[in-house]
Coordinates of C-alpha atoms in Angstrom, one line a residue:
M242 CA -24.2 18.8 23.4
D243 CA -25.3 21.8 21.1
V244 CA -22.4 23.8 22.1
I245 CA -20.0 20.9 20.7
H246 CA -22.2 20.4 17.7
K247 CA -22.7 23.5 16.4
R248 CA -20.0 26.1 17.6
Y249 CA -17.2 23.6 17.8
R250 CA -18.2 21.2 14.9
F251 CA -17.3 18.2 16.2
K252 CA -19.3 15.6 13.3
D253 CA -17.1 18.2 10.8
H254 CA -13.7 17.0 13.1
C255 CA -14.4 13.4 13.1
L256 CA -15.6 13.7 9.3
A257 CA -12.0 15.1 8.1
I258 CA -9.9 12.7 10.6
K259 CA -11.7 10.2 9.0
R260 CA -10.7 11.6 5.2
Y261 CA -7.3 12.4 6.2
L262 CA -6.0 9.8 9.3
L263 CA -8.2 7.4 8.0
L264 CA -7.3 7.7 4.2
G265 CA -10.5 8.2 2.9
Q266 CA -9.9 11.2 0.4
G267 CA -8.9 9.1 -2.1
D268 CA -7.2 11.9 -4.3
F269 CA -5.4 13.4 -1.5
V270 CA -3.7 10.1 -1.0
Q271 CA -2.6 9.2 -4.4
Y272 CA -1.0 12.5 -4.7
L273 CA 0.7 12.1 -1.2
M274 CA 2.3 9.0 -1.9
D275 CA 3.3 10.4 -5.8
V276 CA 4.6 13.2 -4.1
V277 CA 6.4 11.4 -0.8
G278 CA 7.1 8.3 -1.8
P279 CA 10.9 9.2 -3.3
E280 CA 11.4 11.1 -0.2
L281 CA 10.5 8.3 1.9
S282 CA 13.2 5.7 0.2
E283 CA 15.5 7.6 1.8
P284 CA 17.0 7.0 5.1
A285 CA 15.2 8.1 8.2
N286 CA 17.8 10.4 9.6
R287 CA 18.2 12.0 6.3
I288 CA 14.4 13.7 5.7
S289 CA 13.3 17.0 6.8
S290 CA 10.0 17.3 8.5
F291 CA 9.9 20.8 7.3
H292 CA 10.4 19.5 3.9
L293 CA 7.5 16.7 3.9
A294 CA 5.2 19.3 5.5
G295 CA 5.8 21.2 1.8
L296 CA 5.0 18.0 0.6
L297 CA 1.7 17.7 2.1
E298 CA 0.9 20.8 1.5
T299 CA 1.7 20.4 -2.5
A300 CA -0.9 17.0 -2.5
I301 CA -3.5 19.1 -0.5
R302 CA -3.4 22.2 -3.1
A303 CA -3.4 19.2 -6.3
S304 CA -6.7 17.5 -4.6
D305 CA -10.1 18.4 -3.6
A306 CA -8.8 18.7 -0.6
Q307 CA -7.9 22.2 -1.5
Y308 CA -12.0 23.0 -1.4
D309 CA -12.1 22.0 2.2
D310 CA -12.3 24.5 5.8
R311 CA -8.9 26.3 6.1
D312 CA -9.1 25.8 9.7
I313 CA -9.1 21.7 9.0
L314 CA -6.4 21.5 7.0
D315 CA -4.1 23.5 9.2
R316 CA -5.1 20.8 11.6
I317 CA -3.5 18.2 9.2
R318 CA 0.7 17.9 10.3
V319 CA 3.3 15.4 9.3
K320 CA 4.3 13.8 12.4
M321 CA 7.8 11.8 12.6
M322 CA 7.8 8.8 14.2
D323 CA 11.0 7.6 16.7
H324 CA 13.6 6.2 14.3
G325 CA 16.6 3.9 14.5
E326 CA 19.3 2.8 12.1
G327 CA 18.3 1.4 9.4
D328 CA 14.7 2.7 9.4
R329 CA 13.4 4.4 5.9
G330 CA 11.4 7.2 5.7
W331 CA 8.6 4.8 4.7
D332 CA 8.2 2.9 8.1
V333 CA 8.4 6.4 10.4
F334 CA 6.4 8.7 8.2
S335 CA 2.5 9.6 9.7
L336 CA 0.0 12.3 10.1
E337 CA -1.4 13.5 12.9
Y338 CA -4.3 15.8 13.3
D339 CA -4.4 19.0 16.3
A340 CA -8.0 18.2 18.1
R341 CA -7.9 21.2 20.4
V342 CA -9.9 22.6 23.6
P343 CA -12.5 21.4 24.0
L344 CA -12.0 18.6 21.6
D345 CA -9.6 16.9 23.3
T346 CA -12.1 16.0 25.8
V347 CA -12.7 13.2 23.3
F348 CA -9.8 13.4 21.1
T349 CA -8.2 12.3 24.0
A350 CA -3.9 11.5 23.7
S351 CA -4.4 7.4 24.3
V352 CA -7.3 8.5 21.8
M353 CA -5.1 10.2 19.4
K354 CA -2.6 7.2 19.5
M355 CA -5.2 4.9 18.5
Y356 CA -5.6 6.6 15.3
L357 CA -2.7 6.9 14.4
K358 CA -1.8 2.9 15.1
I359 CA -4.9 2.8 12.5
F360 CA -3.4 5.2 10.2
N361 CA 0.5 3.4 9.8
F362 CA -1.7 0.3 9.2
L363 CA -3.5 1.8 6.5
W364 CA -0.4 3.8 5.2
K365 CA 1.6 0.1 4.9
L366 CA -1.4 -1.0 2.9
K367 CA -1.7 2.2 0.6
R368 CA 1.4 2.0 -0.2
V369 CA 1.6 -1.9 -1.0
D370 CA -1.5 -1.1 -3.3
H371 CA 0.5 1.6 -4.8
S372 CA 3.8 -0.6 -5.1
L373 CA 2.1 -3.0 -7.7
T374 CA 0.3 -0.2 -9.7
G375 CA 3.7 0.9 -10.2
V376 CA 4.9 -2.8 -11.5
W377 CA 1.9 -2.7 -13.4
K378 CA 2.8 0.1 -15.3
T379 CA 6.7 -1.5 -15.9
M380 CA 4.9 -4.6 -17.1
K381 CA 2.2 -3.1 -19.9
P382 CA 1.6 -4.9 -22.5
N383 CA 2.6 -2.6 -25.4
C384 CA 6.0 -2.0 -23.5
I385 CA 7.0 -5.8 -24.0
V386 CA 6.0 -6.3 -27.1
S387 CA 7.8 -3.2 -28.3
S388 CA 11.1 -5.4 -27.1
P389 CA 13.4 -6.3 -29.8
F390 CA 13.7 -9.4 -26.8
Y391 CA 10.2 -10.3 -27.9
K392 CA 11.4 -10.2 -31.6
E393 CA 14.3 -12.2 -31.5
G394 CA 15.1 -16.2 -32.4
T395 CA 13.2 -18.9 -30.7
S396 CA 15.6 -19.2 -27.4
I397 CA 15.7 -15.9 -26.6
R398 CA 12.2 -15.0 -27.1
A399 CA 11.2 -18.6 -24.5
Q400 CA 12.9 -17.4 -21.9
F401 CA 11.8 -13.7 -22.0
V402 CA 7.6 -14.6 -22.7
S403 CA 8.6 -17.6 -19.9
V404 CA 9.2 -14.8 -17.1
L405 CA 7.4 -12.5 -17.9
R406 CA 4.9 -14.9 -17.9
K407 CA 5.9 -15.8 -14.5
C408 CA 5.9 -12.3 -13.3
Q409 CA 2.1 -11.2 -15.0
V410 CA 0.9 -15.0 -12.7
L411 CA 2.6 -13.4 -9.5
F412 CA 1.8 -9.9 -10.1
N413 CA -2.1 -11.2 -10.6
E414 CA -2.2 -13.2 -6.9
M415 CA -1.0 -10.2 -5.4
N416 CA -3.0 -8.0 -6.7
H417 CA -5.8 -10.1 -6.4
F418 CA -5.0 -10.3 -2.5
V419 CA -4.6 -6.4 -2.2
T420 CA -7.5 -5.1 -4.0
N421 CA -9.3 -7.7 -1.8
F422 CA -7.9 -6.4 1.5
Q423 CA -8.1 -3.3 0.4
Y424 CA -12.0 -3.3 -0.4
Y425 CA -12.9 -4.7 3.1
I426 CA -11.1 -2.3 5.0
M427 CA -12.0 0.7 3.0
F428 CA -15.6 -0.3 3.0
E429 CA -16.7 -3.3 5.1
V430 CA -14.4 -1.8 8.3
L431 CA -14.3 2.3 7.9
E432 CA -17.4 2.9 6.5
V433 CA -19.5 0.5 8.3
S434 CA -18.3 1.8 11.2
W435 CA -18.7 5.2 10.5
A436 CA -22.3 5.1 9.7
R437 CA -22.8 3.4 12.8
F438 CA -20.8 5.8 14.9
S439 CA -23.0 8.3 13.0
E440 CA -26.0 7.3 14.0
E441 CA -25.3 7.1 17.1
M442 CA -23.5 10.9 17.1
D443 CA -26.7 12.2 15.9
A444 CA -28.9 10.3 18.7
A445 CA -26.4 10.8 21.5
K446 CA -28.3 12.6 24.5
D447 CA -25.0 13.8 26.7
L448 CA -21.5 13.8 26.4
D449 CA -21.4 10.2 27.6
D450 CA -23.1 8.8 25.3
L451 CA -20.7 10.8 22.6
L452 CA -17.2 8.9 24.4
M453 CA -19.2 5.9 23.8
G454 CA -20.4 5.9 20.7
H455 CA -17.0 7.4 19.9
D456 CA -15.0 4.8 21.7
K457 CA -17.2 1.7 20.3
Y458 CA -16.3 3.1 16.8
L459 CA -12.6 2.5 17.5
T460 CA -12.5 -0.3 19.1
S461 CA -14.4 -2.0 15.7
I462 CA -12.3 -0.4 13.1
V463 CA -9.3 -1.8 15.4
E464 CA -10.8 -5.2 16.0
K465 CA -12.0 -5.8 12.6
S466 CA -8.5 -4.5 11.2
L467 CA -6.8 -7.8 12.9
L468 CA -4.8 -4.7 14.9
G469 CA -6.7 -6.2 18.3
E470 CA -4.5 -7.9 20.7
R471 CA -6.4 -11.5 20.1
S472 CA -5.1 -10.9 16.5
L473 CA -1.5 -10.5 16.8
G474 CA -0.3 -13.7 15.2
I475 CA -2.3 -13.4 11.9
L476 CA -1.0 -9.6 11.7
R477 CA 2.5 -11.0 11.4
N478 CA 1.9 -13.0 8.2
L479 CA -0.5 -9.8 6.8
F480 CA 2.8 -7.8 7.4
A481 CA 5.0 -10.8 5.8
L482 CA 2.9 -10.7 2.9
F483 CA 3.2 -6.8 2.2
D484 CA 7.0 -6.9 2.9
I485 CA 7.3 -9.9 0.3
I486 CA 5.1 -7.5 -2.3
L487 CA 7.1 -4.6 -1.9
Q488 CA 10.2 -7.0 -2.3
F489 CA 8.6 -7.9 -5.5
R490 CA 8.2 -4.5 -7.0
S491 CA 12.0 -3.6 -5.5
H492 CA 13.4 -6.7 -7.8
A493 CA 10.8 -5.9 -10.5
D494 CA 12.6 -2.2 -10.7
R495 CA 15.8 -4.0 -11.1
W496 CA 14.8 -6.4 -13.8
F497 CA 12.6 -4.0 -16.2
E498 CA 15.8 -1.4 -15.4
R499 CA 18.5 -4.1 -16.5
I500 CA 16.3 -5.2 -19.8
Y501 CA 15.9 -1.9 -20.6
E502 CA 19.5 -1.1 -20.5
L503 CA 20.3 -4.2 -22.7
Q504 CA 17.6 -2.9 -25.0
L505 CA 19.3 0.5 -25.5
R506 CA 22.7 -1.1 -25.4
G507 CA 21.8 -3.5 -28.9
K508 CA 20.3 -0.3 -30.7
S509 CA 23.8 1.4 -30.4
K510 CA 26.2 0.6 -32.8
P511 CA 30.1 -0.3 -31.6
K512 CA 32.7 2.3 -32.5
T513 CA 35.6 0.1 -32.9
K514 CA 36.2 -3.6 -33.4
S515 CA 36.8 -5.6 -30.2
K516 CA 37.6 -8.8 -29.2
E517 CA 35.6 -8.5 -25.7
T518 CA 32.4 -9.8 -25.6
G519 CA 31.3 -7.9 -22.1
S520 CA 28.6 -6.2 -23.5
W521 CA 26.1 -5.3 -26.2
L522 CA 28.0 -2.5 -27.1
E523 CA 31.8 -4.0 -27.4
G524 CA 30.5 -7.9 -28.3
G525 CA 27.4 -7.7 -30.9
R526 CA 24.5 -9.0 -30.7
K527 CA 26.2 -12.6 -29.7
A528 CA 26.9 -11.3 -26.1
M529 CA 23.7 -9.1 -26.0
I530 CA 21.9 -12.2 -26.1
Q531 CA 24.1 -14.2 -23.8
L532 CA 23.8 -11.4 -21.5
A533 CA 20.4 -11.7 -21.5
G534 CA 20.0 -14.9 -21.3
E535 CA 21.8 -14.9 -18.0
L536 CA 19.3 -11.9 -16.5
F537 CA 16.0 -13.9 -18.0
R538 CA 17.3 -17.3 -15.9
K539 CA 18.4 -15.2 -12.8
M540 CA 15.1 -13.3 -12.9
G541 CA 13.3 -16.9 -13.2
E542 CA 14.9 -18.1 -10.3
D543 CA 14.6 -15.0 -8.3
L544 CA 10.5 -15.2 -9.2
D545 CA 10.5 -18.9 -8.2
S546 CA 11.6 -17.5 -4.9
I547 CA 9.7 -14.9 -4.3
A548 CA 6.7 -16.8 -5.6
K549 CA 7.1 -19.7 -2.8
D550 CA 7.1 -17.7 0.0
Y551 CA 4.4 -15.6 -1.0
T552 CA 2.0 -18.6 -1.3
A553 CA 3.7 -20.2 1.8
S554 CA 2.7 -17.0 3.7
L555 CA -1.1 -16.3 2.0
D556 CA -2.1 -20.3 2.8
S557 CA -0.7 -19.7 6.8
F558 CA -2.8 -16.2 6.3
I559 CA -5.9 -17.6 5.0
S560 CA -6.0 -20.6 7.5
Q561 CA -5.9 -18.3 10.4
L562 CA -8.8 -16.3 8.7
P563 CA -11.7 -18.9 10.2
L564 CA -9.9 -18.8 13.5
Q565 CA -10.6 -15.2 14.4
Q566 CA -13.3 -13.8 16.8
H567 CA -14.7 -11.1 14.7
V568 CA -17.6 -12.2 12.6
D569 CA -16.7 -9.6 9.7
L570 CA -13.1 -11.5 9.0
K571 CA -15.5 -14.5 7.2
F572 CA -16.5 -12.3 4.4
L573 CA -13.1 -11.0 3.8
L574 CA -11.8 -14.9 3.9
F575 CA -15.0 -15.0 1.1
R576 CA -13.7 -12.1 -0.6
L577 CA -10.7 -13.6 -0.8
D578 CA -10.8 -17.5 -1.7
F579 CA -15.0 -17.5 -3.2
T580 CA -13.4 -20.0 -5.9
E581 CA -12.5 -21.8 -2.8
Y582 CA -8.9 -21.9 -5.2
Y583 CA -7.4 -21.6 -1.8
S584 CA -8.7 -24.3 -0.1
R585 CA -8.5 -26.7 -2.8
V586 CA -4.7 -26.0 -3.2
S587 CA -4.5 -26.4 0.9
S588 CA -5.8 -30.1 0.9
N589 CA -4.3 -31.2 -2.1
K590 CA -0.9 -30.6 -0.3

C-alpha cells in the first residue's frame, strides 16, 4: 500500500481520471468542446485522430490543466470508437487514460471500459448543455430588439414576437431540465461518490480493500447515472430528450441564419428595377415581408412539433423516475419538479 500510494501516486491518478475522463475539470471541458465541436460535426470517417490529438493539447494549454503534472497529461489520449455509415464525430469521440503497470492491477481493461461508458454519457450531456448555450447566444435580447422585423408593422412584428416567444419558452424548459440534471450528475453523483471513495481509499489496509472501494465507487456512479441494467428504459427516454434538444439547436441555427440573411437583404438597395418578387433585393420591401412571414409561419409549426415531442418525452422520463431503485434519484425528481408543475400537468391530461 505504501508503494502504490507514494511511489505510484494512486490517488493522483484516480483524481486525474475524475477530472479528465469524468469531465470534472470544467474550464478544460469548455475549451475542448469549443475547439473540437466543428471537427466532430463532420462524418466520422473524415476525421483524423492525429488532428484531434492536437486539439486536445490546445484545450490543455488554454485551461488550468496546463499546470497539471506532465506525466499525468501525457496519459490522456484521444480514442475514436468503431463507427458505421452515417456516424458523426460526436458519436465516436472519447478520451482514454493510459494506466500503466502496476496501476493496471486496479485499472483493468474491464474497469477502463466502464470509465469509457461513463465518459460517453457525460460527453453527450455536456454536448447538449453546450448546444443550449449556443442557442442562447443566438437569441440574446439585444440581437432581437435590433432586428428590423421588430420595428416593422403590426402584422409582421406580431409574427416575429410570437415565434421568438415560443422559442424562448422552449429554450427555458430545456435549459431547466439540462441544468438540474447536470447539477445532479456532477455534484450529487460524481462528487458524493468521490468523497466516499476517497475516505475508503485512505482507510484501505490492503489491495483487496482498495479494489473493493474502487468497485463500489464505479458501481455507485453507474447506478445513480441511470447507466445500470435496471435503468435501460428510462435511459432511452433520456437520450430521446437529448436528441430533441440537439434537433432544436439545429433548427434554431437554420432559422436565425435565414432571418439574418433577410435582414442583410433588407439593408441592400436594388440596383435595377425588376418585376420579380422572389427576394427582398429584387422585389423590395413587400417581397421581404412576404418571405419573412412565410419563414415565421414555418418556424411556428416546427416549434410546435418540437415542443410536443419534448413534452411527451419529458413526461415519460419524469413518470419513470419514482420507479427507479436508487434512492438518490428521488432527489433528481424533486429538483426537476420542485413546484410539482409537471405532476399537475400530467394529472390534468
